[in-house]
mmCIF file of C-alpha atoms and ligand atoms in Angstrom:
data_model
loop_
_atom_site.group_PDB
_atom_site.id
_atom_site.type_symbol
_atom_site.label_atom_id
_atom_site.label_comp_id
_atom_site.label_asym_id
_atom_site.label_seq_id
_atom_site.Cartn_x
_atom_site.Cartn_y
_atom_site.Cartn_z
ATOM 1 C CA MET A 1 33.340 -26.545 -8.422
ATOM 2 C CA SER A 2 36.044 -27.779 -7.082
ATOM 3 C CA MET A 3 39.864 -27.189 -6.989
ATOM 4 C CA ALA A 4 40.288 -29.517 -9.458
ATOM 5 C CA GLU A 5 39.128 -26.953 -12.399
ATOM 6 C CA LEU A 6 41.579 -24.423 -11.738
ATOM 7 C CA ASN A 7 44.805 -26.444 -12.990
ATOM 8 C CA GLN A 8 41.884 -27.823 -15.661
ATOM 9 C CA ILE A 9 41.690 -24.136 -17.501
ATOM 10 C CA GLY A 10 44.171 -22.539 -18.944
ATOM 11 C CA TRP A 11 45.935 -19.495 -18.311
ATOM 12 C CA ASP A 12 45.081 -17.364 -20.939
ATOM 13 C CA GLU A 13 41.148 -17.994 -20.736
ATOM 14 C CA PHE A 14 41.419 -17.728 -17.605
ATOM 15 C CA SER A 15 42.566 -14.369 -17.113
ATOM 16 C CA GLY A 16 40.017 -13.415 -19.331
ATOM 17 C CA LEU A 17 37.428 -14.310 -16.780
ATOM 18 C CA SER A 18 35.861 -11.504 -14.291
ATOM 19 C CA SER A 19 36.078 -11.621 -10.241
ATOM 20 C CA ILE A 20 33.265 -13.215 -10.005
ATOM 21 C CA GLU A 21 33.757 -16.104 -12.591
ATOM 22 C CA LYS A 22 36.772 -16.811 -11.339
ATOM 23 C CA ALA A 23 35.802 -16.909 -7.559
ATOM 24 C CA PRO A 24 34.215 -20.365 -8.258
ATOM 25 C CA TYR A 25 38.280 -21.185 -8.879
ATOM 26 C CA PHE A 26 39.573 -20.292 -5.222
ATOM 27 C CA VAL A 27 36.651 -22.031 -3.252
ATOM 28 C CA GLU A 28 35.938 -25.276 -1.853
ATOM 29 C CA ASN A 29 33.077 -26.002 -0.519
ATOM 30 C CA GLY A 30 32.370 -23.062 1.194
ATOM 31 C CA ARG A 31 36.027 -22.361 2.251
ATOM 32 C CA SER A 32 38.957 -20.662 0.848
ATOM 33 C CA PHE A 33 41.286 -22.775 0.035
ATOM 34 C CA HIS A 34 43.241 -19.641 -2.223
ATOM 35 C CA ALA A 35 42.042 -16.126 -1.795
ATOM 36 C CA LEU A 36 42.174 -13.780 -4.173
ATOM 37 C CA VAL A 37 39.646 -11.576 -4.583
ATOM 38 C CA ALA A 38 37.063 -10.407 -2.132
ATOM 39 C CA GLN A 39 34.105 -11.579 -4.366
ATOM 40 C CA GLN A 40 34.984 -15.170 -3.109
ATOM 41 C CA PHE A 41 33.260 -14.671 -0.081
ATOM 42 C CA SER A 42 29.535 -14.890 0.033
ATOM 43 C CA ARG A 43 27.737 -13.613 2.521
ATOM 44 C CA PRO A 44 27.766 -16.624 5.525
ATOM 45 C CA MET A 45 32.267 -17.317 4.565
ATOM 46 C CA LEU A 46 31.730 -13.389 5.903
ATOM 47 C CA GLU A 47 29.187 -14.538 9.152
ATOM 48 C CA GLU A 48 31.495 -17.315 10.025
ATOM 49 C CA LEU A 49 34.572 -15.868 9.356
ATOM 50 C CA CYS A 50 34.269 -12.671 11.468
ATOM 51 C CA ALA A 51 32.211 -14.952 14.259
ATOM 52 C CA LEU A 52 35.725 -17.096 13.792
ATOM 53 C CA ALA A 53 37.901 -13.201 14.422
ATOM 54 C CA THR A 54 35.795 -12.871 17.698
ATOM 55 C CA CYS A 55 36.890 -16.359 18.835
ATOM 56 C CA VAL A 56 40.680 -16.252 18.070
ATOM 57 C CA ARG A 57 40.361 -13.194 19.694
ATOM 58 C CA ARG A 58 39.295 -14.225 22.615
ATOM 59 C CA THR A 59 40.891 -17.546 23.067
ATOM 60 C CA ALA A 60 43.718 -15.121 22.465
ATOM 61 C CA LYS A 61 43.413 -13.462 26.040
ATOM 62 C CA THR A 62 44.449 -16.561 28.397
ATOM 63 C CA ARG A 63 47.888 -18.661 27.582
ATOM 64 C CA GLU A 64 46.191 -21.339 27.764
ATOM 65 C CA GLY A 65 43.963 -19.955 24.592
ATOM 66 C CA SER A 66 47.273 -18.703 23.340
ATOM 67 C CA ALA A 67 49.000 -21.726 23.435
ATOM 68 C CA PHE A 68 45.735 -23.627 22.095
ATOM 69 C CA LEU A 69 45.562 -21.784 19.279
ATOM 70 C CA GLN A 70 49.176 -21.857 18.825
ATOM 71 C CA GLN A 71 48.886 -25.571 18.572
ATOM 72 C CA GLN A 72 46.865 -25.323 15.217
ATOM 73 C CA LEU A 73 49.630 -24.628 12.911
ATOM 74 C CA PHE A 74 53.100 -24.630 14.296
ATOM 75 C CA ASP A 75 53.442 -27.692 11.807
ATOM 76 C CA LYS A 76 53.449 -25.716 9.598
ATOM 77 C CA ARG A 77 54.973 -22.639 7.384
ATOM 78 C CA ALA A 78 54.007 -19.768 5.519
ATOM 79 C CA MET A 79 55.983 -17.196 3.361
ATOM 80 C CA LEU A 80 55.151 -13.535 3.326
ATOM 81 C CA TYR A 81 56.285 -12.767 -0.355
ATOM 82 C CA PHE A 82 55.733 -8.912 -0.535
ATOM 83 C CA ALA A 83 57.447 -7.050 -3.763
ATOM 84 C CA GLN A 84 55.433 -3.683 -2.629
ATOM 85 C CA PRO A 85 56.051 -1.646 0.388
ATOM 86 C CA SER A 86 54.311 -2.520 3.220
ATOM 87 C CA SER A 87 54.803 -2.981 7.263
ATOM 88 C CA ARG A 88 51.599 -2.788 8.297
ATOM 89 C CA THR A 89 50.068 -5.318 5.766
ATOM 90 C CA TYR A 90 52.923 -7.220 6.229
ATOM 91 C CA LEU A 91 53.726 -7.244 9.894
ATOM 92 C CA SER A 92 49.351 -8.040 10.586
ATOM 93 C CA PHE A 93 49.664 -11.431 8.745
ATOM 94 C CA TYR A 94 53.051 -12.559 10.823
ATOM 95 C CA SER A 95 50.995 -11.222 13.904
ATOM 96 C CA ALA A 96 48.604 -13.256 12.895
ATOM 97 C CA CYS A 97 50.625 -15.863 11.385
ATOM 98 C CA GLN A 98 52.957 -16.438 14.836
ATOM 99 C CA ILE A 99 48.945 -15.999 16.773
ATOM 100 C CA VAL A 100 47.984 -19.983 15.461
ATOM 101 C CA GLY A 101 51.627 -20.603 15.165
ATOM 102 C CA LEU A 102 52.617 -21.153 11.739
ATOM 103 C CA GLN A 103 56.221 -20.750 10.941
ATOM 104 C CA THR A 104 56.984 -17.568 9.007
ATOM 105 C CA ILE A 105 59.842 -17.215 6.056
ATOM 106 C CA ASN A 106 59.954 -14.061 4.399
ATOM 107 C CA VAL A 107 61.363 -11.838 0.839
ATOM 108 C CA ARG A 108 60.645 -8.485 1.926
ATOM 109 C CA ASP A 109 62.289 -7.125 -1.279
ATOM 110 C CA SER A 110 62.661 -9.132 -4.989
ATOM 111 C CA ALA A 111 66.109 -7.515 -5.333
ATOM 112 C CA THR A 112 67.195 -9.150 -3.436
ATOM 113 C CA SER A 113 66.032 -12.728 -5.055
ATOM 114 C CA SER A 114 67.546 -14.420 -8.132
ATOM 115 C CA GLU A 115 65.440 -12.167 -10.029
ATOM 116 C CA VAL A 116 68.272 -9.664 -10.065
ATOM 117 C CA LYS A 117 69.862 -12.544 -11.802
ATOM 118 C CA GLY A 118 67.252 -12.365 -14.409
ATOM 119 C CA GLU A 119 64.505 -15.492 -12.486
ATOM 120 C CA SER A 120 61.033 -15.011 -13.935
ATOM 121 C CA PRO A 121 58.575 -14.244 -10.444
ATOM 122 C CA GLU A 122 57.088 -17.268 -10.788
ATOM 123 C CA ASP A 123 60.131 -19.799 -11.278
ATOM 124 C CA SER A 124 60.683 -17.551 -8.154
ATOM 125 C CA VAL A 125 57.905 -17.616 -6.536
ATOM 126 C CA ARG A 126 57.680 -21.514 -7.222
ATOM 127 C CA THR A 127 60.604 -22.173 -5.875
ATOM 128 C CA PHE A 128 59.783 -20.367 -3.096
ATOM 129 C CA SER A 129 56.688 -21.674 -2.758
ATOM 130 C CA SER A 130 58.404 -25.127 -1.681
ATOM 131 C CA TYR A 131 59.595 -24.479 1.819
ATOM 132 C CA ALA A 132 56.615 -23.228 2.603
ATOM 133 C CA ASP A 133 52.188 -24.999 3.092
ATOM 134 C CA LEU A 134 50.455 -21.582 2.351
ATOM 135 C CA ILE A 135 51.601 -17.980 0.639
ATOM 136 C CA ILE A 136 51.216 -14.533 1.958
ATOM 137 C CA MET A 137 52.008 -12.468 -1.422
ATOM 138 C CA ARG A 138 51.498 -8.703 -2.345
ATOM 139 C CA HIS A 139 52.803 -7.917 -5.508
ATOM 140 C CA PRO A 140 52.054 -4.741 -8.028
ATOM 141 C CA ALA A 141 51.376 -6.071 -10.501
ATOM 142 C CA GLY A 142 47.538 -6.797 -10.635
ATOM 143 C CA GLY A 143 46.092 -9.609 -10.491
ATOM 144 C CA PHE A 144 49.783 -11.519 -9.775
ATOM 145 C CA ALA A 145 49.328 -14.080 -7.331
ATOM 146 C CA GLU A 146 45.867 -15.490 -9.592
ATOM 147 C CA ARG A 147 48.730 -16.402 -11.286
ATOM 148 C CA ILE A 148 50.445 -17.937 -9.089
ATOM 149 C CA ALA A 149 48.029 -20.154 -7.476
ATOM 150 C CA TRP A 150 47.261 -20.771 -11.029
ATOM 151 C CA MET A 151 50.863 -22.423 -12.150
ATOM 152 C CA LEU A 152 50.292 -24.156 -8.436
ATOM 153 C CA SER A 153 46.932 -25.821 -9.455
ATOM 154 C CA ASN A 154 49.608 -27.367 -12.433
ATOM 155 C CA THR A 155 52.139 -28.964 -10.407
ATOM 156 C CA SER A 156 52.358 -31.373 -7.391
ATOM 157 C CA ARG A 157 52.210 -28.775 -5.164
ATOM 158 C CA PRO A 158 49.393 -27.192 -5.337
ATOM 159 C CA VAL A 159 49.941 -24.572 -2.224
ATOM 160 C CA PRO A 160 46.910 -22.284 -1.009
ATOM 161 C CA VAL A 161 47.606 -18.673 -1.720
ATOM 162 C CA VAL A 162 46.492 -15.256 -0.026
ATOM 163 C CA ASN A 163 46.651 -11.494 -1.187
ATOM 164 C CA ALA A 164 47.528 -8.433 1.148
ATOM 165 C CA GLY A 165 47.146 -6.662 -1.662
ATOM 166 C CA SER A 166 48.105 -6.695 -6.075
ATOM 167 C CA GLY A 167 48.481 -4.077 -8.227
ATOM 168 C CA LYS A 168 45.301 -1.273 -7.915
ATOM 169 C CA ASP A 169 42.592 -4.025 -7.991
ATOM 170 C CA GLN A 170 42.321 -5.419 -5.024
ATOM 171 C CA HIS A 171 42.882 -5.946 -1.318
ATOM 172 C CA PRO A 172 40.226 -8.676 -0.354
ATOM 173 C CA THR A 173 41.452 -9.347 3.758
ATOM 174 C CA GLN A 174 41.989 -5.525 3.764
ATOM 175 C CA ALA A 175 37.938 -5.415 2.778
ATOM 176 C CA LEU A 176 37.809 -8.725 5.374
ATOM 177 C CA LEU A 177 39.165 -6.593 8.500
ATOM 178 C CA ASP A 178 36.999 -3.573 6.926
ATOM 179 C CA ILE A 179 33.407 -5.990 7.003
ATOM 180 C CA TYR A 180 34.515 -7.285 10.291
ATOM 181 C CA THR A 181 35.000 -4.069 12.071
ATOM 182 C CA LEU A 182 31.152 -2.616 10.502
ATOM 183 C CA ALA A 183 29.842 -5.217 12.188
ATOM 184 C CA ARG A 184 31.439 -4.844 15.754
ATOM 185 C CA SER A 185 30.652 -0.888 14.751
ATOM 186 C CA PHE A 186 26.901 -2.109 14.172
ATOM 187 C CA GLU A 187 26.741 -4.847 16.626
ATOM 188 C CA ASN A 188 24.053 -3.178 18.899
ATOM 189 C CA SER A 189 22.497 -1.219 15.762
ATOM 190 C CA GLY A 190 20.852 -3.727 13.314
ATOM 191 C CA GLY A 191 24.042 -4.961 11.914
ATOM 192 C CA ILE A 192 25.706 -4.168 8.144
ATOM 193 C CA ASP A 193 22.474 -4.464 6.693
ATOM 194 C CA GLY A 194 20.402 -1.510 6.005
ATOM 195 C CA LYS A 195 24.089 0.774 5.794
ATOM 196 C CA LYS A 196 24.514 3.834 4.063
ATOM 197 C CA VAL A 197 29.062 3.892 3.545
ATOM 198 C CA ALA A 198 30.525 7.014 2.032
ATOM 199 C CA PHE A 199 33.714 6.071 0.109
ATOM 200 C CA VAL A 200 36.020 8.904 -0.659
ATOM 201 C CA GLY A 201 39.722 9.589 -2.130
ATOM 202 C CA ASP A 202 41.407 8.136 -4.181
ATOM 203 C CA LEU A 203 37.985 5.680 -5.751
ATOM 204 C CA LYS A 204 39.868 4.891 -9.114
ATOM 205 C CA ARG A 205 43.351 3.158 -7.841
ATOM 206 C CA GLY A 206 42.175 2.518 -4.026
ATOM 207 C CA ARG A 207 42.408 -1.331 -4.187
ATOM 208 C CA THR A 208 41.183 -1.517 -0.565
ATOM 209 C CA VAL A 209 37.793 0.843 -2.215
ATOM 210 C CA ARG A 210 36.880 -1.572 -5.174
ATOM 211 C CA SER A 211 37.108 -4.619 -3.574
ATOM 212 C CA LEU A 212 35.345 -3.733 0.167
ATOM 213 C CA ALA A 213 32.782 -2.187 -2.233
ATOM 214 C CA TRP A 214 31.551 -5.584 -4.019
ATOM 215 C CA LEU A 215 31.601 -6.919 0.133
ATOM 216 C CA LEU A 216 28.938 -4.506 1.050
ATOM 217 C CA THR A 217 26.569 -6.782 -2.245
ATOM 218 C CA GLN A 218 27.373 -9.391 0.260
ATOM 219 C CA TYR A 219 24.303 -7.682 2.952
ATOM 220 C CA GLN A 220 20.706 -6.325 1.978
ATOM 221 C CA GLY A 221 19.510 -2.672 1.145
ATOM 222 C CA VAL A 222 22.945 -1.618 1.385
ATOM 223 C CA LYS A 223 23.371 2.061 0.018
ATOM 224 C CA ALA A 224 27.100 3.291 -0.842
ATOM 225 C CA TYR A 225 28.743 6.580 -2.202
ATOM 226 C CA PHE A 226 31.633 7.514 -3.777
ATOM 227 C CA VAL A 227 32.547 11.045 -3.544
ATOM 228 C CA ALA A 228 35.498 12.199 -5.652
ATOM 229 C CA PRO A 229 36.837 14.043 -7.173
ATOM 230 C CA PRO A 230 36.032 13.515 -11.724
ATOM 231 C CA GLU A 231 39.503 11.637 -12.303
ATOM 232 C CA LEU A 232 39.321 9.792 -8.791
ATOM 233 C CA GLN A 233 35.771 8.086 -9.477
ATOM 234 C CA ILE A 234 35.658 4.530 -9.287
ATOM 235 C CA GLY A 235 36.058 2.398 -11.755
ATOM 236 C CA ASP A 236 33.109 1.386 -13.716
ATOM 237 C CA ASP A 237 33.552 -2.072 -14.044
ATOM 238 C CA ILE A 238 32.878 -1.997 -9.620
ATOM 239 C CA LEU A 239 29.513 0.353 -10.531
ATOM 240 C CA LYS A 240 28.550 -2.543 -13.056
ATOM 241 C CA GLN A 241 29.485 -6.193 -10.783
ATOM 242 C CA LEU A 242 27.930 -2.849 -8.250
ATOM 243 C CA ASP A 243 24.417 -3.212 -10.945
ATOM 244 C CA ALA A 244 24.641 -6.432 -11.579
ATOM 245 C CA ALA A 245 24.276 -6.868 -7.789
ATOM 246 C CA GLY A 246 21.279 -4.331 -7.803
ATOM 247 C CA MET A 247 23.072 -2.108 -4.630
ATOM 248 C CA PRO A 248 22.224 1.304 -4.799
ATOM 249 C CA TYR A 249 25.486 3.964 -5.024
ATOM 250 C CA GLU A 250 25.877 7.444 -5.642
ATOM 251 C CA ILE A 251 28.396 8.925 -7.350
ATOM 252 C CA SER A 252 28.938 12.575 -5.544
ATOM 253 C CA ARG A 253 31.323 15.539 -5.377
ATOM 254 C CA ASP A 254 30.038 17.420 -2.325
ATOM 255 C CA PHE A 255 31.281 15.402 0.851
ATOM 256 C CA ALA A 256 30.357 18.509 3.110
ATOM 257 C CA LYS A 257 26.439 16.903 1.984
ATOM 258 C CA VAL A 258 27.472 12.946 2.334
ATOM 259 C CA ILE A 259 29.006 13.405 5.968
ATOM 260 C CA PRO A 260 25.387 13.933 7.950
ATOM 261 C CA GLU A 261 23.610 11.403 5.512
ATOM 262 C CA VAL A 262 25.685 8.716 6.361
ATOM 263 C CA ASP A 263 26.367 5.775 8.821
ATOM 264 C CA ALA A 264 30.341 4.997 7.579
ATOM 265 C CA ILE A 265 32.907 7.188 5.369
ATOM 266 C CA TYR A 266 35.659 4.780 4.418
ATOM 267 C CA MET A 267 39.071 8.031 3.744
ATOM 268 C CA THR A 268 41.507 6.588 1.827
ATOM 269 C CA ARG A 269 44.974 8.351 0.926
ATOM 270 C CA ILE A 270 45.994 10.095 -2.356
ATOM 271 C CA GLN A 271 47.313 7.094 -4.263
ATOM 272 C CA ASP A 272 50.003 8.800 -6.392
ATOM 273 C CA GLU A 273 52.414 6.042 -6.742
ATOM 274 C CA TRP A 274 51.098 4.927 -9.697
ATOM 275 C CA ASP A 275 50.956 8.479 -11.439
ATOM 276 C CA VAL A 276 52.390 8.484 -14.804
ATOM 277 C CA ASP A 277 52.650 11.839 -15.330
ATOM 278 C CA ASN A 278 52.449 13.527 -11.438
ATOM 279 C CA GLU A 279 48.353 13.582 -12.267
ATOM 280 C CA SER A 280 47.334 13.362 -9.195
ATOM 281 C CA SER A 281 49.570 16.912 -8.045
ATOM 282 C CA ARG A 282 46.920 18.695 -10.279
ATOM 283 C CA VAL A 283 43.441 17.711 -8.480
ATOM 284 C CA ASN A 284 42.526 19.118 -5.982
ATOM 285 C CA THR A 285 41.286 17.101 -3.497
ATOM 286 C CA ALA A 286 41.545 19.516 -0.757
ATOM 287 C CA SER A 287 37.162 19.311 -0.160
ATOM 288 C CA TYR A 288 37.571 15.479 0.395
ATOM 289 C CA HIS A 289 39.457 16.418 3.455
ATOM 290 C CA PHE A 290 37.107 14.722 6.714
ATOM 291 C CA THR A 291 38.158 18.471 9.581
ATOM 292 C CA LYS A 292 37.033 18.687 12.726
ATOM 293 C CA GLU A 293 34.353 20.954 11.773
ATOM 294 C CA HIS A 294 32.584 17.701 9.843
ATOM 295 C CA LEU A 295 32.645 15.897 13.935
ATOM 296 C CA ASN A 296 29.584 18.274 14.424
ATOM 297 C CA ILE A 297 28.433 17.393 11.079
ATOM 298 C CA LEU A 298 28.730 12.819 11.553
ATOM 299 C CA GLY A 299 25.642 11.713 12.748
ATOM 300 C CA LYS A 300 26.364 9.936 16.363
ATOM 301 C CA ASP A 301 26.899 6.542 15.326
ATOM 302 C CA SER A 302 29.154 7.125 12.932
ATOM 303 C CA VAL A 303 32.326 5.437 11.815
ATOM 304 C CA ILE A 304 34.830 7.274 10.869
ATOM 305 C CA MET A 305 37.603 4.280 8.889
ATOM 306 C CA HIS A 306 40.980 4.081 6.827
ATOM 307 C CA PRO A 307 43.355 1.372 5.594
ATOM 308 C CA LEU A 308 46.121 3.483 6.244
ATOM 309 C CA PRO A 309 48.136 4.785 6.032
ATOM 310 C CA ARG A 310 47.018 8.144 5.497
ATOM 311 C CA ARG A 311 48.795 11.430 4.646
ATOM 312 C CA LEU A 312 46.007 15.010 5.218
ATOM 313 C CA GLU A 313 42.961 12.973 4.705
ATOM 314 C CA ILE A 314 42.204 12.998 8.033
ATOM 315 C CA ASP A 315 43.409 15.538 10.761
ATOM 316 C CA PRO A 316 45.304 13.605 12.970
ATOM 317 C CA ALA A 317 42.294 15.674 16.027
ATOM 318 C CA VAL A 318 39.525 13.399 15.123
ATOM 319 C CA ASP A 319 41.661 10.420 16.035
ATOM 320 C CA GLY A 320 40.681 10.732 19.412
ATOM 321 C CA ASP A 321 36.588 10.875 18.671
ATOM 322 C CA PRO A 322 34.846 7.628 19.698
ATOM 323 C CA ARG A 323 33.555 7.006 16.356
ATOM 324 C CA ALA A 324 37.035 7.196 14.955
ATOM 325 C CA VAL A 325 37.713 3.836 14.268
ATOM 326 C CA TYR A 326 40.965 3.309 11.971
ATOM 327 C CA TRP A 327 43.121 1.728 15.028
ATOM 328 C CA ARG A 328 40.782 -0.590 15.719
ATOM 329 C CA GLN A 329 40.313 -1.617 11.697
ATOM 330 C CA VAL A 330 43.932 -2.460 13.288
ATOM 331 C CA ARG A 331 43.178 -4.423 14.868
ATOM 332 C CA ASN A 332 40.705 -6.265 14.038
ATOM 333 C CA GLY A 333 42.702 -6.963 10.398
ATOM 334 C CA MET A 334 44.800 -9.229 12.775
ATOM 335 C CA TRP A 335 42.366 -11.231 14.176
ATOM 336 C CA ILE A 336 40.629 -12.057 10.749
ATOM 337 C CA ARG A 337 43.483 -12.890 9.270
ATOM 338 C CA ALA A 338 44.648 -15.692 12.077
ATOM 339 C CA ALA A 339 40.962 -17.418 10.959
ATOM 340 C CA LEU A 340 41.510 -16.920 8.242
ATOM 341 C CA ILE A 341 44.713 -18.689 8.139
ATOM 342 C CA LEU A 342 43.187 -21.457 10.662
ATOM 343 C CA SER A 343 40.020 -21.953 7.904
ATOM 344 C CA ILE A 344 42.284 -21.982 4.903
ATOM 345 C CA PHE A 345 43.759 -25.511 7.172
ATOM 346 C CA GLY A 346 40.581 -26.731 8.274
ATOM 347 C CA CYS A 347 41.464 -25.906 11.834
ATOM 348 C CA ASP A 348 38.163 -23.491 12.445
ATOM 349 C CA GLY A 349 36.161 -26.466 13.623
ATOM 350 C CA ALA A 350 38.573 -27.217 16.791
ATOM 351 C CA VAL A 351 39.020 -23.612 17.635
ATOM 352 C CA ARG A 352 34.498 -23.179 17.450
ATOM 353 C CA ASP A 353 34.740 -26.307 19.798
ATOM 354 C CA TYR A 354 36.981 -24.485 22.353
ATOM 355 C CA CYS A 355 34.805 -21.006 22.496
ATOM 356 C CA LYS A 356 31.174 -23.041 22.691
ATOM 357 C CA GLU A 357 33.714 -25.347 25.467
ATOM 358 C CA HIS A 358 34.862 -21.987 27.560
ATOM 359 C CA GLN A 359 32.404 -20.258 27.519
ATOM 360 C CA LEU A 360 33.807 -17.270 25.245
HETATM 361 C C1 NCD B 401 46.078 0.128 1.923
HETATM 362 C C2 NCD B 401 46.821 -0.615 0.670
HETATM 363 O O1 NCD B 401 47.957 -0.885 0.227
HETATM 364 O O2 NCD B 401 46.230 -0.378 0.038
HETATM 365 N N1 NCD B 401 47.081 -0.238 2.466
HETATM 366 C C3 NCD B 401 47.314 -1.632 3.155
HETATM 367 O O3 NCD B 401 46.668 -2.499 3.113
HETATM 368 N N2 NCD B 401 46.560 -0.886 5.133
HETATM 369 C C4 NCD B 401 46.275 1.288 1.674
HETATM 370 C C5 NCD B 401 46.939 2.369 0.823
HETATM 371 O O4 NCD B 401 48.085 1.859 0.906
HETATM 372 O O5 NCD B 401 46.791 4.022 1.138
#
């Protein structure tokens, strides 16, 4: 399917599709035009992006390579539209744009835009999109980035939209950097295939978990463990997708039992910004914290991950352990986002060629 079809489907019909059904509308010839849902990334696409991220990382090491990367998109502008608190994802995208030479314009707070004059958010973004060649957006409303992509595809100037976190549902670029981190961590032990990955914490409202769980279905023989109090367990919609994809998983409340069994532990914070009535304060989550003692029962080649920001769920005393890779995740995010942007603009081939020529 090609992009043309996004303007041939009404919003009501489109928004009623599952993420899996929406995916083909965002991808053209194996390359993302929009990056909106984890379900649009196939295994070959993931592998290509990871390889490209490595290539960008190596190229950026020299002044010459850095200048080469910056030439790629110096004539383009990205709009960073972040209508929800963000510092790391915002800075990660901002840095990724700088690496590939993209100039940036930004809206950090929709309260400073004409939305306070009663303009609809759709009109605001449409106006801003006139100045930009790419929109990178974070929004508290699930599906808002998709709505913008659909709306712009019905204009004479469709612009790619990248979802930098939408509501409680999706955070596809975080999932990409998580995959890149897993791939690098298991580089010498068979890659992601066959690994066991535990997700711990607020799985109900953690959009990073929802996106990453799906990406893991693209690998062979991966098993997931969802470790959380029942009130914060992962949604049935995701479990149904995993069932359909044939990925085995276990639902558990016993964190200590799961730790020695898995290759990766993905910790998350309680997403209480979504509480309606302070309900998460009534859930006891203390037994879902990773402590220094847990290091003794964790496999020697296993890794501990976290999308950050963290609260109490990982004791800072764990940070110095080589298996704690959450700071590496942050850096990997910058590289894979740069790779994604290059690929959206079709500059991936040039960068790959540079790497080959310079034997990087
Ligand atoms: C996550 C998010 O915004 O969903 N943060 C991030 O982008 N790294 C996780 C979180 O806020 O807990």
